[in-house]
Amino acid sequence: IGAVLQIKATDWEALQAEIAASSLKDAIAVVGRVNNTDQLSVNGLTLDRAELQQAWSEVSHQIQRLRDNVETADQEFSLITDNAHQGLIAKPTFDLNEPVEAPFINTRRPNMAILREQGVNGHIEMAAAFDKVGFNTVDVHMSDLLAGRVSLSDFEGLVTCGGFSYGDVMGAGGGWAKSVLFNTKLRDQFEQFFHREDTFSLGICNGCQMLSQLAPLIPGAEHWPRFHRNMSEVFEARSVNVRVEKSVSVLLDGMEGSILPIAVAHGEGRAVASESALAGLNAGNQVALRYVDSLGNPTQHYPLNPNGSPEAITGVTSKDGRATIMMPHPERTFRALQHSWKPEEWTEDGAWLRMFRNARKFIG
């Protein structure tokens, strides 16, 4: 049995004396040192890291080509030798720790509906994020609205959470949306909520798919896309980079230009819209988020763009900015420790907490 450990050179210097005096002295030795050349050097032989990694990944790549979309499989494999690709980056344009919600925290706790349906599973993180910035978060199941136990008239904020409503067997978010559209009582209630100027709404992942189909009830959402199966033809669960665009979204105020890591987890996240609809979204500053590469440029390259959405669009907002939908999961990274990777200086708050703070600032 053997193991290879990577430790700091200073730690090895401190350990050497102890190891030399122990029974492990003949079992532990330095076998290599990290370098900056992107090459592996062994006994005078120099090997390129990219070539070694491709050799290691070749079998998986061939299986992926048979199982998934050939084009996206090849795109992912090609990233190994792309020297411009630097992985995840984080470049916020704002102070992560600025409490923009602070002036309003001690005034009141506005009611926030954390809406879910059968199969939705992202409501706990969502409630935690909105609670942290001063909302009174209320777990609202669709059955509560249907039975009349809860009314949206009592809320100033509404978020449709991520997960798999009805196990996605009725189409991603489709069954959930139709339970509103085909019920006169609920349709009127949702429409009244969306038209109130003192409210905001947010749809994430499955909730994004659901709200996109409620666009006829939402003022200024006529250009919103629908969301279809990923180009890769598989469920995507990974961390990616997105760029916050210049938009009218009240939730992304002050975040424009930021490039941030974020989690995605979806099987049907590819935005689908006509060219005229996309043009309308761009013209109205309604595109909120785009997938970007490690240079910060919008990309169609898989898996940097995990679903193949046109123009790398993954978040949009209404014309007045009060309704925002996005495929990624900001609630999964509102704390620094939730990130799979983050800059070392991020210790408590994650960059995406700013979005929730903006919500509290908007409500006032």
Short mmCIF file of C-alpha atoms in Angstrom, two decimals, residues 21-247:
data_model
loop_
_atom_site.label_atom_id
_atom_site.label_comp_id
_atom_site.label_asym_id
_atom_site.label_seq_id
_atom_site.Cartn_x
_atom_site.Cartn_y
_atom_site.Cartn_z
CA ALA A 21 14.21 9.35 13.86
CA SER A 22 11.11 7.24 13.31
CA SER A 23 10.42 3.70 12.07
CA LEU A 24 9.10 5.27 8.83
CA LYS A 25 12.45 6.67 7.76
CA ASP A 26 12.90 4.09 4.99
CA ALA A 27 9.29 4.36 3.80
CA ILE A 28 8.99 8.11 3.22
CA ALA A 29 10.88 10.04 0.57
CA VAL A 30 10.49 13.10 -1.65
CA VAL A 31 9.46 11.94 -5.12
CA GLY A 32 8.85 15.27 -6.83
CA ARG A 33 8.42 19.01 -6.58
CA VAL A 34 5.80 21.31 -8.10
CA ASN A 35 7.04 23.49 -10.97
CA ASN A 36 5.56 26.26 -13.10
CA THR A 37 6.24 24.73 -16.51
CA ASP A 38 3.05 22.64 -17.00
CA GLN A 39 5.39 19.69 -17.59
CA LEU A 40 6.32 16.54 -15.69
CA SER A 41 10.06 15.85 -15.41
CA VAL A 42 11.20 12.34 -14.45
CA ASN A 43 14.89 11.32 -14.46
CA GLY A 44 15.70 13.81 -17.17
CA LEU A 45 12.63 12.92 -19.24
CA THR A 46 10.21 15.83 -19.80
CA LEU A 47 6.56 15.06 -20.50
CA ASP A 48 3.83 17.56 -21.39
CA ARG A 49 1.00 17.72 -18.83
CA ALA A 50 -1.70 18.17 -21.49
CA GLU A 51 -0.59 15.09 -23.45
CA LEU A 52 -0.51 13.01 -20.28
CA GLN A 53 -3.95 14.24 -19.25
CA GLN A 54 -5.42 13.46 -22.66
CA ALA A 55 -3.95 9.95 -22.52
CA TRP A 56 -5.45 9.50 -19.06
CA SER A 57 -8.87 10.79 -20.22
CA GLU A 58 -9.02 9.09 -23.63
CA VAL A 59 -11.12 6.09 -22.56
CA SER A 60 -13.62 8.30 -20.72
CA HIS A 61 -13.75 10.57 -23.77
CA GLN A 62 -14.59 7.69 -26.10
CA ILE A 63 -17.33 6.46 -23.76
CA GLN A 64 -18.69 10.01 -23.58
CA ARG A 65 -18.77 10.22 -27.40
CA LEU A 66 -20.86 7.03 -27.55
CA ARG A 67 -23.16 7.95 -24.69
CA ASP A 68 -23.64 11.72 -25.11
CA ASN A 69 -23.46 14.38 -27.81
CA VAL A 70 -20.30 13.79 -29.89
CA GLU A 71 -19.72 17.49 -30.51
CA THR A 72 -19.85 18.52 -26.84
CA ALA A 73 -17.73 15.52 -25.83
CA ASP A 74 -15.01 16.64 -28.25
CA GLN A 75 -15.26 20.24 -27.05
CA GLU A 76 -14.66 19.20 -23.46
CA PHE A 77 -11.70 16.99 -24.45
CA SER A 78 -10.14 19.85 -26.42
CA LEU A 79 -10.03 22.09 -23.35
CA ILE A 80 -7.22 19.94 -21.94
CA THR A 81 -4.79 21.36 -24.51
CA ASP A 82 -6.26 24.88 -24.55
CA ASN A 83 -3.62 27.00 -22.83
CA ALA A 84 -6.02 29.95 -22.63
CA HIS A 85 -8.38 27.97 -20.42
CA GLN A 86 -7.57 28.71 -16.79
CA GLY A 87 -10.59 27.12 -15.09
CA LEU A 88 -12.79 29.01 -12.65
CA ILE A 89 -12.10 32.67 -11.95
CA ALA A 90 -13.66 35.23 -9.61
CA LYS A 91 -13.64 38.94 -10.42
CA PRO A 92 -16.39 40.80 -8.54
CA THR A 93 -16.81 44.49 -9.32
CA PHE A 94 -18.25 45.22 -5.87
CA ASP A 95 -17.37 44.77 -2.20
CA LEU A 96 -18.59 41.33 -1.16
CA ASN A 97 -18.95 42.43 2.45
CA GLU A 98 -20.87 45.67 1.85
CA PRO A 99 -24.19 45.35 3.73
CA VAL A 100 -26.38 47.30 1.32
CA GLU A 101 -29.42 45.98 3.20
CA ALA A 102 -28.23 47.39 6.55
CA PRO A 103 -30.37 50.57 6.61
CA PHE A 104 -33.52 48.46 6.36
CA ILE A 105 -32.72 45.46 8.57
CA ASN A 106 -34.10 46.85 11.83
CA THR A 107 -37.24 48.42 10.37
CA ARG A 108 -39.24 45.27 9.57
CA ARG A 109 -39.02 41.76 8.12
CA PRO A 110 -40.92 41.66 4.80
CA ASN A 111 -42.74 38.42 3.98
CA MET A 112 -40.93 36.29 1.41
CA ALA A 113 -42.71 33.30 -0.19
CA ILE A 114 -40.34 30.36 -0.72
CA LEU A 115 -42.52 28.55 -3.25
CA ARG A 116 -42.17 24.85 -3.98
CA GLU A 117 -43.98 21.97 -5.62
CA GLN A 118 -43.67 18.20 -5.38
CA GLY A 119 -40.05 17.29 -6.13
CA VAL A 120 -38.55 20.74 -5.52
CA ASN A 121 -35.46 20.47 -3.31
CA GLY A 122 -33.70 23.85 -3.24
CA HIS A 123 -36.03 25.61 -0.82
CA ILE A 124 -33.93 25.27 2.35
CA GLU A 125 -30.85 27.03 0.94
CA MET A 126 -33.11 29.63 -0.64
CA ALA A 127 -34.87 30.36 2.64
CA ALA A 128 -31.51 30.60 4.43
CA ALA A 129 -30.22 33.17 1.94
CA PHE A 130 -33.28 35.42 2.18
CA ASP A 131 -33.46 35.01 5.97
CA LYS A 132 -29.84 36.13 6.31
CA VAL A 133 -30.62 39.52 4.73
CA GLY A 134 -33.71 40.26 6.80
CA PHE A 135 -36.74 38.62 5.19
CA ASN A 136 -39.42 36.66 7.01
CA THR A 137 -39.19 33.54 4.88
CA VAL A 138 -42.31 31.38 4.63
CA ASP A 139 -42.38 27.84 3.25
CA VAL A 140 -45.25 27.89 0.74
CA HIS A 141 -46.29 24.71 -1.06
CA MET A 142 -48.52 24.96 -4.11
CA SER A 143 -51.14 22.98 -2.19
CA ASP A 144 -51.27 25.86 0.32
CA LEU A 145 -52.25 28.26 -2.45
CA LEU A 146 -54.71 25.80 -4.00
CA ALA A 147 -56.44 25.21 -0.65
CA GLY A 148 -56.53 28.90 0.21
CA ARG A 149 -54.40 28.51 3.35
CA VAL A 150 -51.94 31.07 1.97
CA SER A 151 -52.38 34.03 -0.37
CA LEU A 152 -49.70 35.80 -2.40
CA SER A 153 -51.32 39.09 -1.44
CA ASP A 154 -49.55 38.73 1.93
CA PHE A 155 -46.08 38.70 0.36
CA GLU A 156 -43.71 41.25 -1.16
CA GLY A 157 -41.26 38.71 -2.55
CA LEU A 158 -41.74 35.40 -4.36
CA VAL A 159 -39.12 32.85 -5.39
CA THR A 160 -39.80 29.63 -7.28
CA CYS A 161 -37.08 27.23 -6.19
CA GLY A 162 -34.92 24.71 -7.99
CA GLY A 163 -35.42 20.97 -8.06
CA PHE A 164 -37.50 18.59 -10.13
CA SER A 165 -41.20 19.38 -9.96
CA TYR A 166 -43.15 16.22 -10.74
CA GLY A 167 -39.80 14.54 -11.39
CA ASP A 168 -39.66 16.53 -14.65
CA VAL A 169 -41.89 13.89 -16.24
CA MET A 170 -44.24 16.63 -17.40
CA GLY A 171 -41.43 18.67 -18.91
CA ALA A 172 -39.08 20.82 -16.89
CA GLY A 173 -41.28 23.19 -14.91
CA GLY A 174 -44.17 22.68 -17.35
CA GLY A 175 -46.53 20.83 -15.04
CA TRP A 176 -45.83 23.32 -12.27
CA ALA A 177 -46.60 26.28 -14.55
CA LYS A 178 -49.77 24.71 -15.89
CA SER A 179 -51.12 24.20 -12.36
CA VAL A 180 -51.26 28.01 -12.32
CA LEU A 181 -52.21 28.75 -15.92
CA PHE A 182 -55.14 26.28 -15.97
CA ASN A 183 -56.56 27.29 -12.58
CA THR A 184 -58.47 30.57 -12.77
CA LYS A 185 -58.12 31.31 -9.06
CA LEU A 186 -54.35 30.79 -9.04
CA ARG A 187 -53.82 32.48 -12.39
CA ASP A 188 -55.53 35.64 -11.13
CA GLN A 189 -53.59 35.52 -7.85
CA PHE A 190 -50.21 35.21 -9.56
CA GLU A 191 -51.05 37.87 -12.14
CA GLN A 192 -52.09 40.31 -9.43
CA PHE A 193 -48.85 39.66 -7.56
CA PHE A 194 -46.69 40.24 -10.64
CA HIS A 195 -48.50 43.50 -11.43
CA ARG A 196 -48.04 44.99 -7.95
CA GLU A 197 -45.19 47.50 -8.16
CA ASP A 198 -44.05 46.81 -4.60
CA THR A 199 -43.13 43.17 -5.33
CA PHE A 200 -40.26 41.24 -6.89
CA SER A 201 -39.99 37.65 -8.10
CA LEU A 202 -37.14 35.26 -8.78
CA GLY A 203 -37.05 31.90 -10.55
CA ILE A 204 -34.09 29.52 -10.17
CA CYS A 205 -33.42 26.41 -12.30
CA ASN A 206 -36.69 24.42 -12.22
CA GLY A 207 -38.33 27.59 -10.91
CA CYS A 208 -36.77 29.48 -13.84
CA GLN A 209 -38.38 27.02 -16.23
CA MET A 210 -41.69 27.42 -14.41
CA LEU A 211 -41.70 31.23 -14.36
CA SER A 212 -40.65 31.36 -18.01
CA GLN A 213 -43.94 29.68 -18.86
CA LEU A 214 -45.83 32.21 -16.72
CA ALA A 215 -44.45 35.01 -18.91
CA PRO A 216 -47.95 35.92 -20.21
CA LEU A 217 -48.83 36.95 -16.63
CA ILE A 218 -45.64 38.96 -16.01
CA PRO A 219 -45.39 42.57 -17.28
CA GLY A 220 -42.48 43.01 -19.70
CA ALA A 221 -41.65 39.30 -20.02
CA GLU A 222 -42.91 38.76 -23.56
CA HIS A 223 -39.39 38.11 -24.92
CA TRP A 224 -38.41 35.54 -22.30
CA PRO A 225 -37.08 32.22 -23.62
CA ARG A 226 -38.26 28.71 -22.81
CA PHE A 227 -35.77 26.08 -21.67
CA HIS A 228 -35.13 22.82 -23.53
CA ARG A 229 -32.82 19.81 -23.22
CA ASN A 230 -29.09 20.47 -22.87
CA MET A 231 -27.02 20.15 -26.02
CA SER A 232 -24.87 17.58 -24.22
CA GLU A 233 -27.99 15.41 -23.85
CA VAL A 234 -27.14 14.72 -20.20
CA PHE A 235 -27.83 16.25 -16.80
CA GLU A 236 -25.20 18.88 -15.98
CA ALA A 237 -24.03 19.37 -12.39
CA ARG A 238 -20.87 21.46 -12.20
CA SER A 239 -19.44 24.87 -11.34
CA VAL A 240 -19.17 27.41 -14.15
CA ASN A 241 -18.38 31.08 -14.62
CA VAL A 242 -21.03 33.66 -15.44
CA ARG A 243 -20.76 37.37 -16.16
CA VAL A 244 -23.32 39.74 -14.71
CA GLU A 245 -24.52 41.88 -17.59
CA LYS A 246 -25.76 45.46 -17.57
CA SER A 247 -29.45 44.92 -16.98
#
